[in-house]
Amino acid sequence: MPHDFMLGLAGVPAAKSAVSDVDGQRGILEYRGIRVEELCGRSSFLETAWLLLFGRLPSQSELERFVRDVTLHRRIKYRIVELLKCLPEQGHPMDALQAGVAALGMYYPGRNVADADNNYWSAVRLIAKLPTIVAAYARLRRGDDALPPRDDLSFAENFLYMLTERVPDKALSRTLDVCLILHAEHTMNASTFAGIVTASTLADPYTVVASSIGALKGPLHGGANEEVVQMLREIGSPAQVTPYVQGALAAKRKIMGLGHRVYKVKDPRATVLQGLCEQVFRECGPSPLYAVAVEVERVSAELLAGKPIYPNVDFYSGIVYDKMGIEADCFTPIFAMARVAGWLAHWFEQLRENKLYRPDQIYEGEHNRPYVPLSQR
Ligand code: ACO
């Protein structure tokens, strides 16, 4: 097998899965067979999370129970808050989230992954507590107290409340909820793969999710949303877009938020997010970044003509969050708050037919080299 063929495992199936599917040629994403656009229009993040975890839409009573369970498990131990207080305030919130999630596992009995009931409660805790950790670190690092969650608020409302100390307008929290639906799952990407590799060792789910958070942080994966907004700010105005894109392509630099391993057309999530931008602008006023982004999309399509490189999910999401007043380095943690649903769905799947991941390699080093004593080197 030629070496190039395996680089990045491109095109190599790593698992069988019924969680989601992408048709990269037609730009279709389905969660458990349902188009993501339909879920964005009609579902909520928690209902979508249940769908991903259990493979079908919940009944009214199943949904009510899940929403109640998640709502009642949003609190985090004061010791986790103390841990977050000890982290450097200039550190990245993804690192704080990863540390917080790993620490959660020290408080909750998640080790026996053969116990389905225990696994349900681990999933509930993780979905419930990630937003609390993200909001707590965001506040603590600027000197504010962490706010306890409010049980009378919906999932998205409560997150924005814990972040800003204000109960958001319904339209804004619905927009965030739709963003969470869009980010909840995406087949065998790097962070999901990192998670199932860890899961295959029968590690506890907190460790599984901490592994996935680490993989999501990189700029080639979820970290791109933060870099897109930095890039748009650096470009500054639509007039500057052509020289910027020309310069980047000449220097072989990637345009952040464009391109995808699987999509060869515009990512359907980018299309929905572009629509959400318009909604947020109605609520919060227009964003100068949006006009720059639209021009980057246009100019890149022109200059990259012939290459299937179009906006991905990270291209417009940052503009939505930025307009909501969320700091750029919290964009990827918000991505993680949503994607935890998909990671856990794959974890459930992995446990059902587990086999330890232990791939092979193509050894390119030498053999039979002598050990040269230090004095002779
Ligand atoms: N800007 C400019 N050129 C690009 C871009 C881009 N964003 N993306 C791909 N290309 C070009 C590459 O330079 C390469 O060109 P070449 O064949 O002339 O050398 C070709 O397209 C293939 O690119 P690869 O990086 O090899 O393709 P891969 O499938 O590995 O890349 C990836 C996918 C990593 C997402 C890439 O498109 C990229 O780096 N994009 C920018 C980062 C980004 O937005 N990441 C978020 C992805 S979505 C997510 O993870 C949630």
CSV table of C-alpha atoms and ligand atoms in Angstrom, one decimal:
chain,number,residue,atom,x,y,z
A,1,MET,CA,0.0,0.0,0.0
A,2,PRO,CA,1.6,3.3,-1.0
A,3,HIS,CA,2.5,5.4,2.1
A,4,ASP,CA,0.7,8.6,0.9
A,5,PHE,CA,-2.6,6.6,0.7
A,6,MET,CA,-2.6,6.3,4.5
A,7,LEU,CA,-1.6,9.7,5.5
A,8,GLY,CA,-4.1,11.1,7.9
A,9,LEU,CA,-6.1,7.9,7.4
A,10,ALA,CA,-7.9,9.8,4.6
A,11,GLY,CA,-10.7,7.6,3.2
A,12,VAL,CA,-9.8,4.7,5.6
A,13,PRO,CA,-12.9,3.6,7.6
A,14,ALA,CA,-12.0,3.5,11.3
A,15,ALA,CA,-15.3,2.1,12.7
A,16,LYS,CA,-18.8,1.1,11.7
A,17,SER,CA,-21.3,3.7,13.0
A,18,ALA,CA,-25.0,4.5,12.8
A,19,VAL,CA,-24.7,7.9,14.5
A,20,SER,CA,-24.4,10.3,11.6
A,21,ASP,CA,-23.6,10.4,7.9
A,22,VAL,CA,-22.1,13.0,5.6
A,23,ASP,CA,-22.5,13.1,1.8
A,24,GLY,CA,-19.6,15.3,1.0
A,25,GLN,CA,-20.4,15.6,-2.7
A,26,ARG,CA,-24.0,16.7,-2.2
A,27,GLY,CA,-23.4,18.6,1.1
A,28,ILE,CA,-25.8,16.5,3.2
A,29,LEU,CA,-25.4,15.9,6.9
A,30,GLU,CA,-27.8,13.6,8.8
A,31,TYR,CA,-27.9,12.7,12.5
A,32,ARG,CA,-29.4,9.2,12.9
A,33,GLY,CA,-30.8,9.6,9.4
A,34,ILE,CA,-32.5,13.0,9.9
A,35,ARG,CA,-31.2,16.1,8.0
A,36,VAL,CA,-29.4,18.6,10.2
A,37,GLU,CA,-31.3,21.4,8.7
A,38,GLU,CA,-34.6,19.8,9.8
A,39,LEU,CA,-33.3,19.4,13.3
A,40,CYS,CA,-32.2,23.0,13.4
A,41,GLY,CA,-35.6,24.1,12.3
A,42,ARG,CA,-37.7,21.8,14.6
A,43,SER,CA,-35.6,20.3,17.4
A,44,SER,CA,-33.6,21.5,20.5
A,45,PHE,CA,-30.0,20.7,21.4
A,46,LEU,CA,-31.1,18.4,24.2
A,47,GLU,CA,-33.6,16.5,22.0
A,48,THR,CA,-30.9,16.2,19.4
A,49,ALA,CA,-28.4,15.0,22.0
A,50,TRP,CA,-30.9,12.3,23.0
A,51,LEU,CA,-31.4,11.3,19.4
A,52,LEU,CA,-27.7,10.9,18.9
A,53,LEU,CA,-27.2,8.9,22.1
A,54,PHE,CA,-30.1,6.6,21.7
A,55,GLY,CA,-30.7,6.4,18.0
A,56,ARG,CA,-34.3,7.7,17.7
A,57,LEU,CA,-36.3,10.7,18.7
A,58,PRO,CA,-37.5,10.6,22.3
A,59,SER,CA,-41.1,10.4,23.4
A,60,GLN,CA,-42.5,13.4,25.3
A,61,SER,CA,-41.8,11.7,28.7
A,62,GLU,CA,-38.3,10.5,27.7
A,63,LEU,CA,-37.4,14.1,26.6
A,64,GLU,CA,-38.9,15.6,29.8
A,65,ARG,CA,-36.9,13.2,31.9
A,66,PHE,CA,-33.6,13.8,30.0
A,67,VAL,CA,-34.1,17.6,30.2
A,68,ARG,CA,-34.8,17.3,33.9
A,69,ASP,CA,-31.8,15.1,34.5
A,70,VAL,CA,-29.4,17.4,32.6
A,71,THR,CA,-30.9,20.5,34.3
A,72,LEU,CA,-30.4,19.0,37.8
A,73,HIS,CA,-26.7,18.0,37.1
A,74,ARG,CA,-25.5,21.4,35.8
A,75,ARG,CA,-23.8,22.2,39.1
A,76,ILE,CA,-20.1,21.6,39.5
A,77,LYS,CA,-18.3,20.9,42.8
A,78,TYR,CA,-16.8,23.9,44.5
A,79,ARG,CA,-13.4,22.1,44.3
A,80,ILE,CA,-13.7,22.2,40.4
A,81,VAL,CA,-14.2,25.9,40.7
A,82,GLU,CA,-11.2,26.1,43.0
A,83,LEU,CA,-9.2,24.1,40.4
A,84,LEU,CA,-10.2,26.6,37.6
A,85,LYS,CA,-9.2,29.5,39.9
A,86,CYS,CA,-5.7,28.1,40.1
A,87,LEU,CA,-5.2,28.0,36.3
A,88,PRO,CA,-3.4,31.0,34.7
A,89,GLU,CA,-5.9,33.6,33.5
A,90,GLN,CA,-4.1,34.0,30.2
A,91,GLY,CA,-4.4,30.2,29.5
A,92,HIS,CA,-6.6,28.9,26.8
A,93,PRO,CA,-10.2,28.0,27.9
A,94,MET,CA,-9.9,24.7,26.0
A,95,ASP,CA,-7.1,23.7,28.4
A,96,ALA,CA,-9.2,24.8,31.4
A,97,LEU,CA,-12.1,22.7,30.0
A,98,GLN,CA,-9.9,19.7,29.4
A,99,ALA,CA,-8.5,19.9,32.9
A,100,GLY,CA,-12.0,20.5,34.4
A,101,VAL,CA,-13.4,17.5,32.6
A,102,ALA,CA,-10.5,15.2,33.6
A,103,ALA,CA,-11.0,16.4,37.2
A,104,LEU,CA,-14.8,15.7,37.0
A,105,GLY,CA,-13.9,12.0,36.5
A,106,MET,CA,-12.2,12.0,39.9
A,107,TYR,CA,-15.5,12.8,41.6
A,108,TYR,CA,-17.9,10.5,39.7
A,109,PRO,CA,-17.9,6.7,39.5
A,110,GLY,CA,-17.5,6.3,35.7
A,111,ARG,CA,-15.0,3.5,35.8
A,112,ASN,CA,-17.3,0.6,35.3
A,113,VAL,CA,-18.2,1.1,31.7
A,114,ALA,CA,-20.0,-2.2,31.6
A,115,ASP,CA,-22.8,-0.6,33.7
A,116,ALA,CA,-25.3,0.9,31.4
A,117,ASP,CA,-27.1,2.9,34.1
A,118,ASN,CA,-23.8,4.4,35.2
A,119,ASN,CA,-23.0,5.3,31.6
A,120,TYR,CA,-26.3,7.1,31.2
A,121,TRP,CA,-25.5,9.2,34.3
A,122,SER,CA,-22.0,9.9,33.0
A,123,ALA,CA,-23.4,11.1,29.7
A,124,VAL,CA,-26.0,13.3,31.6
A,125,ARG,CA,-23.3,14.8,33.8
A,126,LEU,CA,-20.9,15.5,30.9
A,127,ILE,CA,-23.6,17.2,28.8
A,128,ALA,CA,-24.8,19.1,31.8
A,129,LYS,CA,-21.5,20.3,33.3
A,130,LEU,CA,-19.4,21.3,30.3
A,131,PRO,CA,-21.2,24.7,29.9
A,132,THR,CA,-20.8,25.3,33.7
A,133,ILE,CA,-17.0,24.8,33.4
A,134,VAL,CA,-16.7,26.9,30.3
A,135,ALA,CA,-18.7,29.8,31.8
A,136,ALA,CA,-17.0,29.5,35.2
A,137,TYR,CA,-13.5,29.8,33.7
A,138,ALA,CA,-14.5,32.7,31.4
A,139,ARG,CA,-15.7,34.7,34.4
A,140,LEU,CA,-13.0,33.7,36.9
A,141,ARG,CA,-10.2,34.7,34.6
A,142,ARG,CA,-11.5,38.2,34.5
A,143,GLY,CA,-11.9,38.4,38.2
A,144,ASP,CA,-15.7,37.7,38.4
A,145,ASP,CA,-17.3,35.1,40.5
A,146,ALA,CA,-18.5,31.9,38.8
A,147,LEU,CA,-22.3,31.9,38.7
A,148,PRO,CA,-24.2,28.8,39.8
A,149,PRO,CA,-26.6,27.5,37.1
A,150,ARG,CA,-30.3,28.4,37.2
A,151,ASP,CA,-32.7,25.5,36.9
A,152,ASP,CA,-35.5,27.7,35.6
A,153,LEU,CA,-33.6,28.5,32.4
A,154,SER,CA,-33.2,26.3,29.3
A,155,PHE,CA,-29.8,24.8,28.4
A,156,ALA,CA,-28.7,27.7,26.1
A,157,GLU,CA,-30.3,30.4,28.2
A,158,ASN,CA,-28.6,29.2,31.3
A,159,PHE,CA,-25.2,29.1,29.6
A,160,LEU,CA,-25.5,32.7,28.4
A,161,TYR,CA,-26.8,33.7,31.8
A,162,MET,CA,-23.8,32.0,33.6
A,163,LEU,CA,-21.5,33.8,31.1
A,164,THR,CA,-22.9,37.3,31.3
A,165,GLU,CA,-25.1,37.4,34.4
A,166,ARG,CA,-28.1,38.4,32.2
A,167,VAL,CA,-31.0,36.2,31.1
A,168,PRO,CA,-30.8,36.5,27.3
A,169,ASP,CA,-33.5,37.3,25.0
A,170,LYS,CA,-35.4,34.2,23.7
A,171,ALA,CA,-34.3,34.8,20.1
A,172,LEU,CA,-30.7,34.9,21.1
A,173,SER,CA,-30.8,31.7,23.2
A,174,ARG,CA,-32.6,29.9,20.4
A,175,THR,CA,-29.8,31.0,18.0
A,176,LEU,CA,-27.2,29.5,20.3
A,177,ASP,CA,-29.3,26.4,20.7
A,178,VAL,CA,-29.3,26.0,16.9
A,179,CYS,CA,-25.6,26.5,16.9
A,180,LEU,CA,-25.3,23.7,19.4
A,181,ILE,CA,-27.4,21.4,17.2
A,182,LEU,CA,-25.2,22.2,14.2
A,183,HIS,CA,-22.0,21.3,16.2
A,184,ALA,CA,-23.3,18.2,18.0
A,185,GLU,CA,-21.9,15.5,15.7
A,186,HIS,CA,-19.9,15.0,12.6
A,187,THR,CA,-19.0,11.4,11.9
A,188,MET,CA,-15.4,10.2,12.3
A,189,ASN,CA,-13.5,13.4,12.7
A,190,ALA,CA,-10.2,13.8,14.6
A,191,SER,CA,-11.8,14.5,18.0
A,192,THR,CA,-14.3,11.7,17.7
A,193,PHE,CA,-11.6,9.3,16.6
A,194,ALA,CA,-9.4,10.4,19.5
A,195,GLY,CA,-12.3,9.7,21.9
A,196,ILE,CA,-13.0,6.2,20.5
A,197,VAL,CA,-9.3,5.3,20.6
A,198,THR,CA,-9.4,6.2,24.3
A,199,ALA,CA,-12.8,4.5,24.8
A,200,SER,CA,-11.4,1.3,23.2
A,201,THR,CA,-9.0,1.0,26.2
A,202,LEU,CA,-12.1,1.0,28.4
A,203,ALA,CA,-11.1,4.3,30.0
A,204,ASP,CA,-13.8,6.1,31.9
A,205,PRO,CA,-16.0,8.6,29.9
A,206,TYR,CA,-14.4,11.7,31.5
A,207,THR,CA,-11.1,10.6,30.1
A,208,VAL,CA,-12.6,9.8,26.8
A,209,VAL,CA,-14.1,13.3,26.5
A,210,ALA,CA,-10.9,14.9,27.8
A,211,SER,CA,-9.1,13.2,24.9
A,212,SER,CA,-11.6,14.5,22.4
A,213,ILE,CA,-11.3,18.0,23.8
A,214,GLY,CA,-7.6,17.9,23.3
A,215,ALA,CA,-8.0,16.9,19.6
A,216,LEU,CA,-10.7,19.5,19.0
A,217,LYS,CA,-8.5,22.3,20.2
A,218,GLY,CA,-6.1,22.3,17.2
A,219,PRO,CA,-6.5,25.0,14.4
A,220,LEU,CA,-7.0,22.3,11.7
A,221,HIS,CA,-10.1,21.1,13.6
A,222,GLY,CA,-12.4,23.1,16.0
A,223,GLY,CA,-9.8,25.7,16.8
A,224,ALA,CA,-10.3,27.2,13.3
A,225,ASN,CA,-13.4,29.2,14.4
A,226,GLU,CA,-11.3,31.4,16.7
A,227,GLU,CA,-8.7,31.9,14.0
A,228,VAL,CA,-11.4,32.8,11.4
A,229,VAL,CA,-12.5,35.8,13.5
A,230,GLN,CA,-8.8,36.8,14.0
A,231,MET,CA,-8.2,36.6,10.3
A,232,LEU,CA,-11.4,38.7,9.5
A,233,ARG,CA,-10.2,41.3,12.0
A,234,GLU,CA,-6.7,41.3,10.5
A,235,ILE,CA,-8.2,41.8,7.0
A,236,GLY,CA,-10.3,44.7,8.3
A,237,SER,CA,-12.4,45.6,5.3
A,238,PRO,CA,-13.9,44.0,2.1
A,239,ALA,CA,-11.4,46.0,0.0
A,240,GLN,CA,-8.5,44.3,1.7
A,241,VAL,CA,-9.7,40.8,1.0
A,242,THR,CA,-8.3,40.2,-2.5
A,243,PRO,CA,-4.7,41.2,-1.5
A,244,TYR,CA,-5.0,39.1,1.7
A,245,VAL,CA,-6.2,36.0,-0.1
A,246,GLN,CA,-3.7,36.4,-2.9
A,247,GLY,CA,-0.9,36.8,-0.3
A,248,ALA,CA,-2.0,33.8,1.7
A,249,LEU,CA,-2.3,31.5,-1.3
A,250,ALA,CA,1.1,32.7,-2.7
A,251,ALA,CA,2.7,31.9,0.7
A,252,LYS,CA,0.8,28.5,0.8
A,253,ARG,CA,-1.1,29.6,3.9
A,254,LYS,CA,-4.5,28.1,4.5
A,255,ILE,CA,-7.5,30.4,4.6
A,256,MET,CA,-9.1,29.5,8.0
A,257,GLY,CA,-12.6,28.2,7.9
A,258,LEU,CA,-12.3,27.0,4.3
A,259,GLY,CA,-11.9,23.4,3.1
A,260,HIS,CA,-12.9,20.1,4.5
A,261,ARG,CA,-11.6,16.5,4.3
A,262,VAL,CA,-15.1,15.3,3.4
A,263,TYR,CA,-17.2,18.1,1.9
A,264,LYS,CA,-16.4,19.0,-1.7
A,265,VAL,CA,-19.2,21.6,-1.7
A,266,LYS,CA,-20.2,24.2,0.8
A,267,ASP,CA,-20.7,22.7,4.3
A,268,PRO,CA,-24.5,22.6,4.9
A,269,ARG,CA,-23.7,23.8,8.5
A,270,ALA,CA,-22.0,26.9,7.0
A,271,THR,CA,-25.2,27.7,5.1
A,272,VAL,CA,-27.4,27.5,8.2
A,273,LEU,CA,-24.9,29.5,10.2
A,274,GLN,CA,-24.8,32.2,7.5
A,275,GLY,CA,-28.6,32.5,8.0
A,276,LEU,CA,-28.1,32.7,11.8
A,277,CYS,CA,-25.7,35.6,11.3
A,278,GLU,CA,-28.6,37.6,9.8
A,279,GLN,CA,-30.8,36.7,12.8
A,280,VAL,CA,-28.2,37.8,15.3
A,281,PHE,CA,-27.7,41.0,13.4
A,282,ARG,CA,-31.4,41.7,13.8
A,283,GLU,CA,-31.1,41.3,17.6
A,284,CYS,CA,-27.7,42.8,18.2
A,285,GLY,CA,-27.0,45.0,15.2
A,286,PRO,CA,-24.8,44.3,12.1
A,287,SER,CA,-21.2,43.0,12.3
A,288,PRO,CA,-18.4,44.5,10.1
A,289,LEU,CA,-16.8,41.1,10.1
A,290,TYR,CA,-19.7,39.6,8.1
A,291,ALA,CA,-19.1,41.7,4.9
A,292,VAL,CA,-15.4,40.7,5.1
A,293,ALA,CA,-16.4,37.0,5.5
A,294,VAL,CA,-18.7,37.1,2.5
A,295,GLU,CA,-16.0,38.7,0.4
A,296,VAL,CA,-13.4,36.1,1.6
A,297,GLU,CA,-15.8,33.4,0.4
A,298,ARG,CA,-16.3,35.1,-3.0
A,299,VAL,CA,-12.7,35.9,-3.6
A,300,SER,CA,-11.4,32.5,-2.5
A,301,ALA,CA,-13.9,30.7,-4.7
A,302,GLU,CA,-12.6,32.8,-7.6
A,303,LEU,CA,-8.9,32.3,-6.8
A,304,LEU,CA,-9.2,28.7,-5.8
A,305,ALA,CA,-11.3,27.9,-8.9
A,306,GLY,CA,-11.0,24.2,-9.6
A,307,LYS,CA,-10.3,23.2,-6.0
A,308,PRO,CA,-13.2,22.1,-4.0
A,309,ILE,CA,-12.5,24.4,-1.1
A,310,TYR,CA,-15.6,26.1,0.4
A,311,PRO,CA,-16.7,27.5,3.8
A,312,ASN,CA,-16.9,24.8,6.6
A,313,VAL,CA,-18.8,25.0,9.9
A,314,ASP,CA,-16.1,27.2,11.4
A,315,PHE,CA,-16.3,30.0,8.8
A,316,TYR,CA,-19.5,31.7,10.0
A,317,SER,CA,-19.9,30.4,13.6
A,318,GLY,CA,-17.4,32.8,15.1
A,319,ILE,CA,-19.2,35.8,13.7
A,320,VAL,CA,-22.4,34.7,15.4
A,321,TYR,CA,-20.7,34.2,18.7
A,322,ASP,CA,-18.7,37.4,18.4
A,323,LYS,CA,-21.9,39.3,17.9
A,324,MET,CA,-23.4,37.7,21.0
A,325,GLY,CA,-20.5,39.3,22.9
A,326,ILE,CA,-18.6,36.0,23.5
A,327,GLU,CA,-14.8,36.1,23.6
A,328,ALA,CA,-13.0,34.5,20.6
A,329,ASP,CA,-11.2,31.9,22.7
A,330,CYS,CA,-14.5,30.6,24.1
A,331,PHE,CA,-15.8,29.6,20.6
A,332,THR,CA,-14.0,26.2,20.6
A,333,PRO,CA,-15.2,25.4,24.1
A,334,ILE,CA,-18.8,26.1,22.9
A,335,PHE,CA,-18.1,23.7,20.1
A,336,ALA,CA,-17.0,21.1,22.7
A,337,MET,CA,-20.2,21.7,24.8
A,338,ALA,CA,-22.2,20.6,21.7
A,339,ARG,CA,-19.9,18.0,20.3
A,340,VAL,CA,-19.8,16.1,23.6
A,341,ALA,CA,-23.2,14.7,22.6
A,342,GLY,CA,-21.7,13.1,19.5
A,343,TRP,CA,-18.5,12.0,21.3
A,344,LEU,CA,-20.7,10.2,23.9
A,345,ALA,CA,-22.9,8.6,21.2
A,346,HIS,CA,-19.7,7.1,19.6
A,347,TRP,CA,-18.5,6.1,23.0
A,348,PHE,CA,-21.8,4.1,23.5
A,349,GLU,CA,-21.3,2.5,20.1
A,350,GLN,CA,-17.7,1.7,20.8
A,351,LEU,CA,-18.6,-0.1,24.0
A,352,ARG,CA,-21.2,-2.2,22.3
A,353,GLU,CA,-18.6,-4.0,20.1
A,354,ASN,CA,-15.3,-3.0,21.6
A,355,LYS,CA,-11.9,-3.8,20.2
A,356,LEU,CA,-8.8,-2.1,21.3
A,357,TYR,CA,-7.4,0.3,18.7
A,358,ARG,CA,-3.9,-0.8,18.0
A,359,PRO,CA,-3.1,0.1,14.4
A,360,ASP,CA,0.0,-0.8,12.5
A,361,GLN,CA,2.7,1.5,11.1
A,362,ILE,CA,5.2,1.6,8.3
A,363,TYR,CA,8.6,1.6,10.0
A,364,GLU,CA,11.0,3.8,8.2
A,365,GLY,CA,13.9,3.8,10.6
A,366,GLU,CA,17.1,1.8,10.8
A,367,HIS,CA,17.9,-1.6,12.3
A,368,ASN,CA,20.8,-3.1,14.1
A,369,ARG,CA,22.6,0.1,15.0
A,370,PRO,CA,25.3,-0.2,17.5
A,371,TYR,CA,25.1,1.7,20.8
A,372,VAL,CA,28.0,4.2,20.8
A,373,PRO,CA,29.3,5.0,24.2
A,374,LEU,CA,28.8,8.7,25.2
A,375,SER,CA,32.6,9.3,25.3
A,376,GLN,CA,32.9,8.2,21.6
A,377,ARG,CA,30.1,10.4,20.1
B,1,ACO,N1,-7.0,27.5,2.2
B,1,ACO,C1,-6.3,27.4,1.1
B,1,ACO,N2,-6.0,26.2,0.5
B,1,ACO,C2,-6.5,25.1,1.1
B,1,ACO,C3,-7.4,25.2,2.2
B,1,ACO,C4,-7.6,26.4,2.8
B,1,ACO,N3,-8.4,26.6,3.8
B,1,ACO,N4,-7.8,23.9,2.6
B,1,ACO,C5,-7.2,23.1,1.7
B,1,ACO,N5,-6.4,23.8,0.8
B,1,ACO,C6,-5.6,23.3,-0.3
B,1,ACO,C7,-4.3,22.8,0.2
B,1,ACO,O1,-3.3,23.7,0.2
B,1,ACO,C8,-4.0,21.6,-0.7
B,1,ACO,O2,-3.5,22.2,-1.9
B,1,ACO,P1,-2.4,21.4,-2.8
B,1,ACO,O3,-3.1,20.1,-3.2
B,1,ACO,O4,-2.2,22.3,-3.9
B,1,ACO,O5,-1.3,21.2,-1.9
B,1,ACO,C9,-5.4,21.0,-1.0
B,1,ACO,O6,-6.3,22.1,-0.8
B,1,ACO,C10,-5.7,19.9,-0.1
B,1,ACO,O7,-5.6,20.3,1.3
B,1,ACO,P2,-5.2,19.4,2.5
B,1,ACO,O8,-4.9,20.3,3.7
B,1,ACO,O9,-4.3,18.4,2.1
B,1,ACO,O10,-6.6,18.7,2.6
B,1,ACO,P3,-7.2,18.0,3.9
B,1,ACO,O11,-8.3,17.1,3.5
B,1,ACO,O12,-6.1,17.4,4.8
B,1,ACO,O13,-7.7,19.3,4.6
B,1,ACO,C11,-8.5,20.8,6.3
B,1,ACO,C12,-8.8,19.5,5.4
B,1,ACO,C13,-7.5,20.4,7.3
B,1,ACO,C14,-9.8,21.1,7.0
B,1,ACO,C15,-8.0,21.9,5.4
B,1,ACO,O14,-9.0,22.3,4.4
B,1,ACO,C16,-7.7,23.2,6.2
B,1,ACO,O15,-6.6,23.2,6.8
B,1,ACO,N6,-8.6,24.2,6.4
B,1,ACO,C17,-8.3,25.3,7.2
B,1,ACO,C18,-8.6,25.0,8.7
B,1,ACO,C19,-10.0,24.8,9.0
B,1,ACO,O16,-10.9,25.5,8.6
B,1,ACO,N7,-10.3,23.7,9.8
B,1,ACO,C20,-11.7,23.4,10.2
B,1,ACO,C21,-12.2,22.2,9.5
B,1,ACO,S1,-13.9,21.9,10.0
B,1,ACO,C22,-13.7,21.2,11.5
B,1,ACO,O17,-12.8,20.5,11.8
B,1,ACO,C23,-14.7,21.4,12.5
